[in-house]
mmCIF file of N, CA and C in Angstrom:
data_model
loop_
_atom_site.group_PDB
_atom_site.id
_atom_site.type_symbol
_atom_site.label_atom_id
_atom_site.label_comp_id
_atom_site.label_asym_id
_atom_site.label_seq_id
_atom_site.Cartn_x
_atom_site.Cartn_y
_atom_site.Cartn_z
ATOM 1 N N MET A 279 0.847 -1.188 0.000
ATOM 2 C CA MET A 279 0.000 0.000 0.000
ATOM 3 C C MET A 279 0.894 1.253 0.000
ATOM 4 N N LYS A 280 0.459 2.252 -0.716
ATOM 5 C CA LYS A 280 1.210 3.505 -0.823
ATOM 6 C C LYS A 280 0.981 4.377 0.411
ATOM 7 N N THR A 281 1.784 5.418 0.540
ATOM 8 C CA THR A 281 1.619 6.366 1.650
ATOM 9 C C THR A 281 0.536 7.384 1.291
ATOM 10 N N LEU A 282 0.081 8.106 2.290
ATOM 11 C CA LEU A 282 -0.922 9.148 2.072
ATOM 12 C C LEU A 282 -0.426 10.171 1.058
ATOM 13 N N ASN A 283 0.809 10.618 1.213
ATOM 14 C CA ASN A 283 1.348 11.625 0.284
ATOM 15 C C ASN A 283 1.427 11.096 -1.141
ATOM 16 N N GLU A 284 1.721 9.814 -1.305
ATOM 17 C CA GLU A 284 1.749 9.231 -2.653
ATOM 18 C C GLU A 284 0.358 9.262 -3.277
ATOM 19 N N TYR A 285 -0.664 8.889 -2.499
ATOM 20 C CA TYR A 285 -2.038 8.938 -3.015
ATOM 21 C C TYR A 285 -2.480 10.375 -3.294
ATOM 22 N N LEU A 286 -2.118 11.303 -2.408
ATOM 23 C CA LEU A 286 -2.506 12.706 -2.597
ATOM 24 C C LEU A 286 -1.861 13.320 -3.835
ATOM 25 N N SER A 287 -0.709 12.816 -4.224
ATOM 26 C CA SER A 287 -0.039 13.359 -5.403
ATOM 27 C C SER A 287 -0.613 12.806 -6.708
ATOM 28 N N MET A 288 -1.479 11.797 -6.606
ATOM 29 C CA MET A 288 -2.080 11.215 -7.809
ATOM 30 C C MET A 288 -3.207 12.097 -8.319
ATOM 31 N N ASN A 289 -3.414 12.049 -9.613
ATOM 32 C CA ASN A 289 -4.389 12.915 -10.272
ATOM 33 C C ASN A 289 -5.770 12.246 -10.336
ATOM 34 N N TYR A 290 -6.495 12.277 -9.215
ATOM 35 C CA TYR A 290 -7.848 11.727 -9.182
ATOM 36 C C TYR A 290 -8.804 12.689 -9.876
ATOM 37 N N ARG A 291 -9.713 12.125 -10.667
ATOM 38 C CA ARG A 291 -10.691 12.939 -11.391
ATOM 39 C C ARG A 291 -11.714 13.500 -10.404
ATOM 40 N N MET A 292 -11.979 14.792 -10.538
ATOM 41 C CA MET A 292 -12.921 15.496 -9.678
ATOM 42 C C MET A 292 -14.145 15.882 -10.508
ATOM 43 N N GLU A 293 -15.332 15.556 -10.012
ATOM 44 C CA GLU A 293 -16.569 15.949 -10.688
ATOM 45 C C GLU A 293 -17.273 17.014 -9.858
ATOM 46 N N ILE A 294 -17.698 18.087 -10.519
ATOM 47 C CA ILE A 294 -18.384 19.187 -9.842
ATOM 48 C C ILE A 294 -19.773 19.305 -10.458
ATOM 49 N N ILE A 295 -20.793 19.253 -9.609
ATOM 50 C CA ILE A 295 -22.167 19.333 -10.085
ATOM 51 C C ILE A 295 -22.907 20.393 -9.264
ATOM 52 N N GLU A 296 -23.639 21.247 -9.945
ATOM 53 C CA GLU A 296 -24.444 22.261 -9.256
ATOM 54 C C GLU A 296 -25.636 21.592 -8.593
ATOM 55 N N ASP A 297 -25.899 21.939 -7.341
ATOM 56 C CA ASP A 297 -27.055 21.423 -6.617
ATOM 57 C C ASP A 297 -28.184 22.442 -6.751
ATOM 58 N N ARG A 298 -29.026 22.238 -7.727
ATOM 59 C CA ARG A 298 -30.092 23.203 -8.010
ATOM 60 C C ARG A 298 -31.196 23.215 -6.955
ATOM 61 N N LYS A 299 -31.369 22.119 -6.240
ATOM 62 C CA LYS A 299 -32.425 22.060 -5.222
ATOM 63 C C LYS A 299 -32.026 22.805 -3.956
ATOM 64 N N GLU A 300 -30.815 22.544 -3.473
ATOM 65 C CA GLU A 300 -30.381 23.117 -2.200
ATOM 66 C C GLU A 300 -29.424 24.283 -2.361
ATOM 67 N N GLY A 301 -28.929 24.477 -3.581
ATOM 68 C CA GLY A 301 -27.956 25.535 -3.831
ATOM 69 C C GLY A 301 -26.548 25.040 -3.607
ATOM 70 N N GLY A 302 -25.608 25.729 -4.179
ATOM 71 C CA GLY A 302 -24.207 25.355 -4.021
ATOM 72 C C GLY A 302 -23.778 24.303 -5.027
ATOM 73 N N TYR A 303 -22.676 23.619 -4.692
ATOM 74 C CA TYR A 303 -22.068 22.671 -5.607
ATOM 75 C C TYR A 303 -21.649 21.423 -4.850
ATOM 76 N N VAL A 304 -21.767 20.281 -5.508
ATOM 77 C CA VAL A 304 -21.359 18.999 -4.947
ATOM 78 C C VAL A 304 -20.146 18.517 -5.736
ATOM 79 N N VAL A 305 -19.120 18.083 -5.019
ATOM 80 C CA VAL A 305 -17.891 17.610 -5.652
ATOM 81 C C VAL A 305 -17.638 16.172 -5.206
ATOM 82 N N SER A 306 -17.282 15.318 -6.171
ATOM 83 C CA SER A 306 -16.959 13.935 -5.846
ATOM 84 C C SER A 306 -15.736 13.485 -6.638
ATOM 85 N N PHE A 307 -15.172 12.373 -6.198
ATOM 86 C CA PHE A 307 -14.051 11.729 -6.869
ATOM 87 C C PHE A 307 -14.536 10.332 -7.254
ATOM 88 N N PRO A 308 -14.876 10.104 -8.527
ATOM 89 C CA PRO A 308 -15.472 8.824 -8.932
ATOM 90 C C PRO A 308 -14.659 7.586 -8.557
ATOM 91 N N GLU A 309 -13.330 7.688 -8.518
ATOM 92 C CA GLU A 309 -12.515 6.522 -8.179
ATOM 93 C C GLU A 309 -12.434 6.274 -6.668
ATOM 94 N N LEU A 310 -12.981 7.194 -5.872
ATOM 95 C CA LEU A 310 -12.971 7.053 -4.415
ATOM 96 C C LEU A 310 -14.423 7.019 -3.934
ATOM 97 N N PRO A 311 -15.056 5.849 -3.931
ATOM 98 C CA PRO A 311 -16.486 5.737 -3.609
ATOM 99 C C PRO A 311 -16.849 6.368 -2.268
ATOM 100 N N GLY A 312 -17.844 7.240 -2.295
ATOM 101 C CA GLY A 312 -18.311 7.892 -1.078
ATOM 102 C C GLY A 312 -17.545 9.138 -0.701
ATOM 103 N N CYS A 313 -16.537 9.480 -1.451
ATOM 104 C CA CYS A 313 -15.759 10.693 -1.172
ATOM 105 C C CYS A 313 -16.459 11.861 -1.862
ATOM 106 N N VAL A 314 -17.325 12.537 -1.105
ATOM 107 C CA VAL A 314 -18.169 13.603 -1.629
ATOM 108 C C VAL A 314 -18.132 14.771 -0.659
ATOM 109 N N SER A 315 -18.179 15.980 -1.202
ATOM 110 C CA SER A 315 -18.225 17.183 -0.382
ATOM 111 C C SER A 315 -19.041 18.232 -1.118
ATOM 112 N N CYS A 316 -19.236 19.368 -0.484
ATOM 113 C CA CYS A 316 -20.024 20.425 -1.121
ATOM 114 C C CYS A 316 -19.571 21.787 -0.617
ATOM 115 N N GLY A 317 -20.127 22.829 -1.228
ATOM 116 C CA GLY A 317 -19.819 24.196 -0.825
ATOM 117 C C GLY A 317 -20.753 25.159 -1.518
ATOM 118 N N ASP A 318 -20.862 26.355 -0.974
ATOM 119 C CA ASP A 318 -21.751 27.370 -1.536
ATOM 120 C C ASP A 318 -21.262 27.899 -2.881
ATOM 121 N N THR A 319 -19.940 27.960 -3.055
ATOM 122 C CA THR A 319 -19.360 28.398 -4.322
ATOM 123 C C THR A 319 -18.495 27.266 -4.865
ATOM 124 N N ILE A 320 -18.140 27.357 -6.129
ATOM 125 C CA ILE A 320 -17.282 26.326 -6.712
ATOM 126 C C ILE A 320 -15.945 26.286 -5.975
ATOM 127 N N GLU A 321 -15.406 27.458 -5.686
ATOM 128 C CA GLU A 321 -14.109 27.533 -5.000
ATOM 129 C C GLU A 321 -14.168 26.849 -3.633
ATOM 130 N N THR A 322 -15.205 27.130 -2.863
ATOM 131 C CA THR A 322 -15.369 26.524 -1.539
ATOM 132 C C THR A 322 -15.601 25.022 -1.661
ATOM 133 N N ALA A 323 -16.401 24.617 -2.642
ATOM 134 C CA ALA A 323 -16.682 23.197 -2.841
ATOM 135 C C ALA A 323 -15.404 22.430 -3.172
ATOM 136 N N VAL A 324 -14.569 22.990 -4.028
ATOM 137 C CA VAL A 324 -13.306 22.336 -4.395
ATOM 138 C C VAL A 324 -12.379 22.266 -3.182
ATOM 139 N N TYR A 325 -12.274 23.342 -2.431
ATOM 140 C CA TYR A 325 -11.444 23.362 -1.221
ATOM 141 C C TYR A 325 -11.915 22.271 -0.244
ATOM 142 N N ASN A 326 -13.218 22.205 -0.007
ATOM 143 C CA ASN A 326 -13.783 21.200 0.901
ATOM 144 C C ASN A 326 -13.542 19.787 0.366
ATOM 145 N N ALA A 327 -13.649 19.624 -0.955
ATOM 146 C CA ALA A 327 -13.457 18.301 -1.558
ATOM 147 C C ALA A 327 -12.018 17.814 -1.387
ATOM 148 N N LEU A 328 -11.057 18.705 -1.522
ATOM 149 C CA LEU A 328 -9.660 18.309 -1.346
ATOM 150 C C LEU A 328 -9.408 17.862 0.093
ATOM 151 N N ASP A 329 -10.050 18.524 1.041
ATOM 152 C CA ASP A 329 -9.942 18.117 2.444
ATOM 153 C C ASP A 329 -10.626 16.766 2.650
ATOM 154 N N ALA A 330 -11.797 16.584 2.047
ATOM 155 C CA ALA A 330 -12.521 15.313 2.167
ATOM 156 C C ALA A 330 -11.711 14.170 1.558
ATOM 157 N N LYS A 331 -11.027 14.447 0.441
ATOM 158 C CA LYS A 331 -10.198 13.414 -0.194
ATOM 159 C C LYS A 331 -9.072 12.981 0.752
ATOM 160 N N LYS A 332 -8.452 13.931 1.423
ATOM 161 C CA LYS A 332 -7.372 13.608 2.356
ATOM 162 C C LYS A 332 -7.900 12.746 3.508
ATOM 163 N N VAL A 333 -9.053 13.115 4.058
ATOM 164 C CA VAL A 333 -9.654 12.345 5.161
ATOM 165 C C VAL A 333 -10.041 10.951 4.679
ATOM 166 N N TRP A 334 -10.633 10.875 3.486
ATOM 167 C CA TRP A 334 -11.053 9.595 2.911
ATOM 168 C C TRP A 334 -9.849 8.672 2.741
ATOM 169 N N LEU A 335 -8.777 9.189 2.145
ATOM 170 C CA LEU A 335 -7.578 8.381 1.918
ATOM 171 C C LEU A 335 -6.934 7.958 3.240
ATOM 172 N N THR A 336 -6.867 8.876 4.198
ATOM 173 C CA THR A 336 -6.292 8.558 5.507
ATOM 174 C C THR A 336 -7.053 7.412 6.163
ATOM 175 N N THR A 337 -8.372 7.508 6.154
ATOM 176 C CA THR A 337 -9.215 6.472 6.757
ATOM 177 C C THR A 337 -9.053 5.142 6.035
ATOM 178 N N ALA A 338 -9.012 5.165 4.706
ATOM 179 C CA ALA A 338 -8.851 3.932 3.935
ATOM 180 C C ALA A 338 -7.516 3.265 4.242
ATOM 181 N N ILE A 339 -6.465 4.063 4.344
ATOM 182 C CA ILE A 339 -5.148 3.509 4.671
ATOM 183 C C ILE A 339 -5.167 2.890 6.067
ATOM 184 N N GLU A 340 -5.720 3.622 7.044
ATOM 185 C CA GLU A 340 -5.773 3.131 8.424
ATOM 186 C C GLU A 340 -6.596 1.858 8.539
ATOM 187 N N ASP A 341 -7.677 1.747 7.757
ATOM 188 C CA ASP A 341 -8.566 0.584 7.817
ATOM 189 C C ASP A 341 -8.159 -0.536 6.864
ATOM 190 N N GLY A 342 -7.079 -0.334 6.114
ATOM 191 C CA GLY A 342 -6.608 -1.357 5.190
ATOM 192 C C GLY A 342 -7.515 -1.574 3.989
ATOM 193 N N ILE A 343 -8.274 -0.559 3.618
ATOM 194 C CA ILE A 343 -9.184 -0.649 2.469
ATOM 195 C C ILE A 343 -8.381 -0.443 1.188
ATOM 196 N N LYS A 344 -8.656 -1.282 0.189
ATOM 197 C CA LYS A 344 -7.969 -1.160 -1.101
ATOM 198 C C LYS A 344 -8.376 0.161 -1.755
ATOM 199 N N ILE A 345 -7.386 0.934 -2.176
ATOM 200 C CA ILE A 345 -7.628 2.242 -2.786
ATOM 201 C C ILE A 345 -7.356 2.147 -4.281
ATOM 202 N N GLN A 346 -8.381 2.450 -5.060
ATOM 203 C CA GLN A 346 -8.228 2.439 -6.509
ATOM 204 C C GLN A 346 -7.373 3.625 -6.939
ATOM 205 N N GLU A 347 -6.432 3.364 -7.812
ATOM 206 C CA GLU A 347 -5.608 4.444 -8.348
ATOM 207 C C GLU A 347 -6.334 5.074 -9.525
ATOM 208 N N PRO A 348 -6.035 6.336 -9.815
ATOM 209 C CA PRO A 348 -6.719 7.018 -10.916
ATOM 210 C C PRO A 348 -6.438 6.358 -12.256
ATOM 211 N N ASP A 349 -7.375 6.520 -13.174
ATOM 212 C CA ASP A 349 -7.187 6.020 -14.531
ATOM 213 C C ASP A 349 -5.955 6.672 -15.134
ATOM 214 N N ASP A 350 -5.283 5.952 -16.019
ATOM 215 C CA ASP A 350 -4.107 6.482 -16.692
ATOM 216 C C ASP A 350 -4.549 7.473 -17.759
ATOM 217 N N LEU A 351 -4.223 8.720 -17.560
ATOM 218 C CA LEU A 351 -4.634 9.779 -18.480
ATOM 219 C C LEU A 351 -3.450 10.357 -19.257
ATOM 220 N N ASP A 352 -2.331 9.618 -19.283
ATOM 221 C CA ASP A 352 -1.120 10.127 -19.925
ATOM 222 C C ASP A 352 -1.300 10.471 -21.398
ATOM 223 N N GLU A 353 -2.222 9.796 -22.063
ATOM 224 C CA GLU A 353 -2.392 10.062 -23.491
ATOM 225 C C GLU A 353 -3.178 11.350 -23.771
ATOM 226 N N TYR A 354 -3.678 11.977 -22.725
ATOM 227 C CA TYR A 354 -4.436 13.217 -22.880
ATOM 228 C C TYR A 354 -3.653 14.380 -22.274
ATOM 229 N N SER A 355 -3.600 15.482 -22.971
ATOM 230 C CA SER A 355 -2.835 16.632 -22.482
ATOM 231 C C SER A 355 -3.643 17.480 -21.499
ATOM 232 N N GLY A 356 -4.964 17.393 -21.564
ATOM 233 C CA GLY A 356 -5.802 18.238 -20.716
ATOM 234 C C GLY A 356 -6.052 19.605 -21.328
ATOM 235 N N GLN A 357 -5.666 19.763 -22.576
ATOM 236 C CA GLN A 357 -5.850 21.047 -23.250
ATOM 237 C C GLN A 357 -6.465 20.833 -24.624
ATOM 238 N N PHE A 358 -7.283 21.786 -25.027
ATOM 239 C CA PHE A 358 -7.756 21.857 -26.400
ATOM 240 C C PHE A 358 -8.134 23.294 -26.692
ATOM 241 N N LYS A 359 -8.058 23.664 -27.946
ATOM 242 C CA LYS A 359 -8.376 25.038 -28.330
ATOM 243 C C LYS A 359 -9.832 25.104 -28.758
ATOM 244 N N LEU A 360 -10.448 26.209 -28.434
ATOM 245 C CA LEU A 360 -11.864 26.377 -28.725
ATOM 246 C C LEU A 360 -12.128 27.811 -29.164
ATOM 247 N N ARG A 361 -12.746 27.966 -30.293
ATOM 248 C CA ARG A 361 -13.148 29.293 -30.761
ATOM 249 C C ARG A 361 -14.638 29.447 -30.468
ATOM 250 N N LEU A 362 -15.021 30.604 -29.959
ATOM 251 C CA LEU A 362 -16.418 30.828 -29.640
ATOM 252 C C LEU A 362 -16.806 32.254 -29.962
ATOM 253 N N PRO A 363 -18.102 32.493 -30.094
ATOM 254 C CA PRO A 363 -18.548 33.856 -30.388
ATOM 255 C C PRO A 363 -18.155 34.816 -29.259
ATOM 256 N N LYS A 364 -17.894 36.060 -29.622
ATOM 257 C CA LYS A 364 -17.492 37.060 -28.627
ATOM 258 C C LYS A 364 -18.543 37.224 -27.539
ATOM 259 N N SER A 365 -19.817 37.135 -27.906
ATOM 260 C CA SER A 365 -20.885 37.295 -26.915
ATOM 261 C C SER A 365 -20.845 36.169 -25.871
ATOM 262 N N LEU A 366 -20.545 34.948 -26.303
ATOM 263 C CA LEU A 366 -20.425 33.833 -25.359
ATOM 264 C C LEU A 366 -19.187 34.008 -24.485
ATOM 265 N N HIS A 367 -18.093 34.462 -25.088
ATOM 266 C CA HIS A 367 -16.862 34.727 -24.329
ATOM 267 C C HIS A 367 -17.157 35.747 -23.213
ATOM 268 N N LYS A 368 -17.865 36.812 -23.558
ATOM 269 C CA LYS A 368 -18.214 37.847 -22.582
ATOM 270 C C LYS A 368 -19.067 37.260 -21.457
ATOM 271 N N SER A 369 -20.063 36.462 -21.823
ATOM 272 C CA SER A 369 -20.959 35.860 -20.832
ATOM 273 C C SER A 369 -20.189 34.938 -19.884
ATOM 274 N N LEU A 370 -19.316 34.101 -20.436
ATOM 275 C CA LEU A 370 -18.523 33.195 -19.597
ATOM 276 C C LEU A 370 -17.591 33.973 -18.674
ATOM 277 N N ALA A 371 -16.987 35.025 -19.192
ATOM 278 C CA ALA A 371 -16.088 35.854 -18.375
ATOM 279 C C ALA A 371 -16.853 36.505 -17.226
ATOM 280 N N GLU A 372 -18.046 37.005 -17.496
ATOM 281 C CA GLU A 372 -18.846 37.649 -16.446
ATOM 282 C C GLU A 372 -19.295 36.653 -15.381
ATOM 283 N N HIS A 373 -19.748 35.471 -15.812
ATOM 284 C CA HIS A 373 -20.193 34.459 -14.851
ATOM 285 C C HIS A 373 -19.033 33.981 -13.974
ATOM 286 N N SER A 374 -17.869 33.770 -14.580
ATOM 287 C CA SER A 374 -16.724 33.302 -13.796
ATOM 288 C C SER A 374 -16.282 34.370 -12.796
ATOM 289 N N LYS A 375 -16.333 35.614 -13.211
ATOM 290 C CA LYS A 375 -15.963 36.712 -12.302
ATOM 291 C C LYS A 375 -16.917 36.750 -11.112
ATOM 292 N N ARG A 376 -18.204 36.569 -11.379
ATOM 293 C CA ARG A 376 -19.210 36.567 -10.319
ATOM 294 C C ARG A 376 -18.962 35.417 -9.329
ATOM 295 N N GLU A 377 -18.468 34.276 -9.836
ATOM 296 C CA GLU A 377 -18.166 33.124 -8.977
ATOM 297 C C GLU A 377 -16.826 33.274 -8.265
ATOM 298 N N GLY A 378 -16.005 34.213 -8.729
ATOM 299 C CA GLY A 378 -14.704 34.429 -8.106
ATOM 300 C C GLY A 378 -13.665 33.400 -8.523
ATOM 301 N N ILE A 379 -13.820 32.864 -9.734
ATOM 302 C CA ILE A 379 -12.865 31.877 -10.240
ATOM 303 C C ILE A 379 -12.457 32.266 -11.652
ATOM 304 N N SER A 380 -11.435 31.598 -12.159
ATOM 305 C CA SER A 380 -10.991 31.896 -13.519
ATOM 306 C C SER A 380 -12.014 31.383 -14.530
ATOM 307 N N MET A 381 -11.962 31.947 -15.729
ATOM 308 C CA MET A 381 -12.863 31.481 -16.773
ATOM 309 C C MET A 381 -12.557 30.022 -17.118
ATOM 310 N N ASN A 382 -11.292 29.634 -17.052
ATOM 311 C CA ASN A 382 -10.919 28.233 -17.288
ATOM 312 C C ASN A 382 -11.631 27.311 -16.304
ATOM 313 N N GLN A 383 -11.559 27.634 -15.006
ATOM 314 C CA GLN A 383 -12.210 26.825 -13.981
ATOM 315 C C GLN A 383 -13.720 26.780 -14.206
ATOM 316 N N TYR A 384 -14.297 27.906 -14.563
ATOM 317 C CA TYR A 384 -15.738 27.959 -14.785
ATOM 318 C C TYR A 384 -16.136 27.082 -15.976
ATOM 319 N N CYS A 385 -15.350 27.133 -17.050
ATOM 320 C CA CYS A 385 -15.645 26.308 -18.231
ATOM 321 C C CYS A 385 -15.490 24.827 -17.911
ATOM 322 N N VAL A 386 -14.487 24.478 -17.110
ATOM 323 C CA VAL A 386 -14.325 23.082 -16.694
ATOM 324 C C VAL A 386 -15.543 22.642 -15.892
ATOM 325 N N TYR A 387 -16.008 23.495 -14.996
ATOM 326 C CA TYR A 387 -17.215 23.183 -14.230
ATOM 327 C C TYR A 387 -18.396 22.933 -15.167
ATOM 328 N N LEU A 388 -18.620 23.818 -16.125
ATOM 329 C CA LEU A 388 -19.750 23.663 -17.053
ATOM 330 C C LEU A 388 -19.622 22.377 -17.871
ATOM 331 N N LEU A 389 -18.420 22.099 -18.350
ATOM 332 C CA LEU A 389 -18.215 20.883 -19.141
ATOM 333 C C LEU A 389 -18.420 19.634 -18.295
ATOM 334 N N SER A 390 -17.904 19.625 -17.067
ATOM 335 C CA SER A 390 -18.047 18.441 -16.226
ATOM 336 C C SER A 390 -19.497 18.236 -15.808
ATOM 337 N N LYS A 391 -20.206 19.322 -15.560
ATOM 338 C CA LYS A 391 -21.626 19.235 -15.211
ATOM 339 C C LYS A 391 -22.407 18.607 -16.355
ATOM 340 N N ASN A 392 -22.160 19.057 -17.559
ATOM 341 C CA ASN A 392 -22.859 18.531 -18.732
ATOM 342 C C ASN A 392 -22.434 17.092 -19.000
ATOM 343 N N ASP A 393 -21.154 16.780 -18.840
ATOM 344 C CA ASP A 393 -20.666 15.433 -19.059
ATOM 345 C C ASP A 393 -21.310 14.463 -18.069
ATOM 346 N N ALA A 394 -21.484 14.888 -16.820
ATOM 347 C CA ALA A 394 -22.114 14.036 -15.802
ATOM 348 C C ALA A 394 -23.552 13.711 -16.182
ATOM 349 N N VAL A 395 -24.251 14.656 -16.782
ATOM 350 C CA VAL A 395 -25.640 14.425 -17.200
ATOM 351 C C VAL A 395 -25.698 13.329 -18.261
ATOM 352 N N TYR A 396 -24.764 13.349 -19.187
ATOM 353 C CA TYR A 396 -24.794 12.406 -20.310
ATOM 354 C C TYR A 396 -24.051 11.102 -20.037
ATOM 355 N N SER A 397 -23.239 11.044 -18.982
ATOM 356 C CA SER A 397 -22.488 9.813 -18.719
ATOM 357 C C SER A 397 -23.215 8.887 -17.756
ATOM 358 N N GLY A 398 -24.292 9.387 -17.142
ATOM 359 C CA GLY A 398 -25.020 8.586 -16.161
ATOM 360 C C GLY A 398 -25.952 7.697 -16.804
#
């Protein structure tokens, strides 16, 4: 079994979903069953999720639970170029500013939210 720091350094996939009923955002790590957290803003939800991941991994190590390692994503760079209308660019920039996060983070949130809808 690996150490906590070894697991924390691994690139676990994070899913962020808006909670339309209660407000805020729910964050989970699909490879770590039951590792879920939430927050009023995306930034807070991500911060809380990283703390929850550390607690989850610590508990799994202490209890001798087998921890799944993240999928191998080496063949993907994590980047792609996208051209969009100026009006959409403006809208995304304004929404991300209102959330207090970068436009990149906001777009990742939107893409992951939509991907979760279609992957279920």
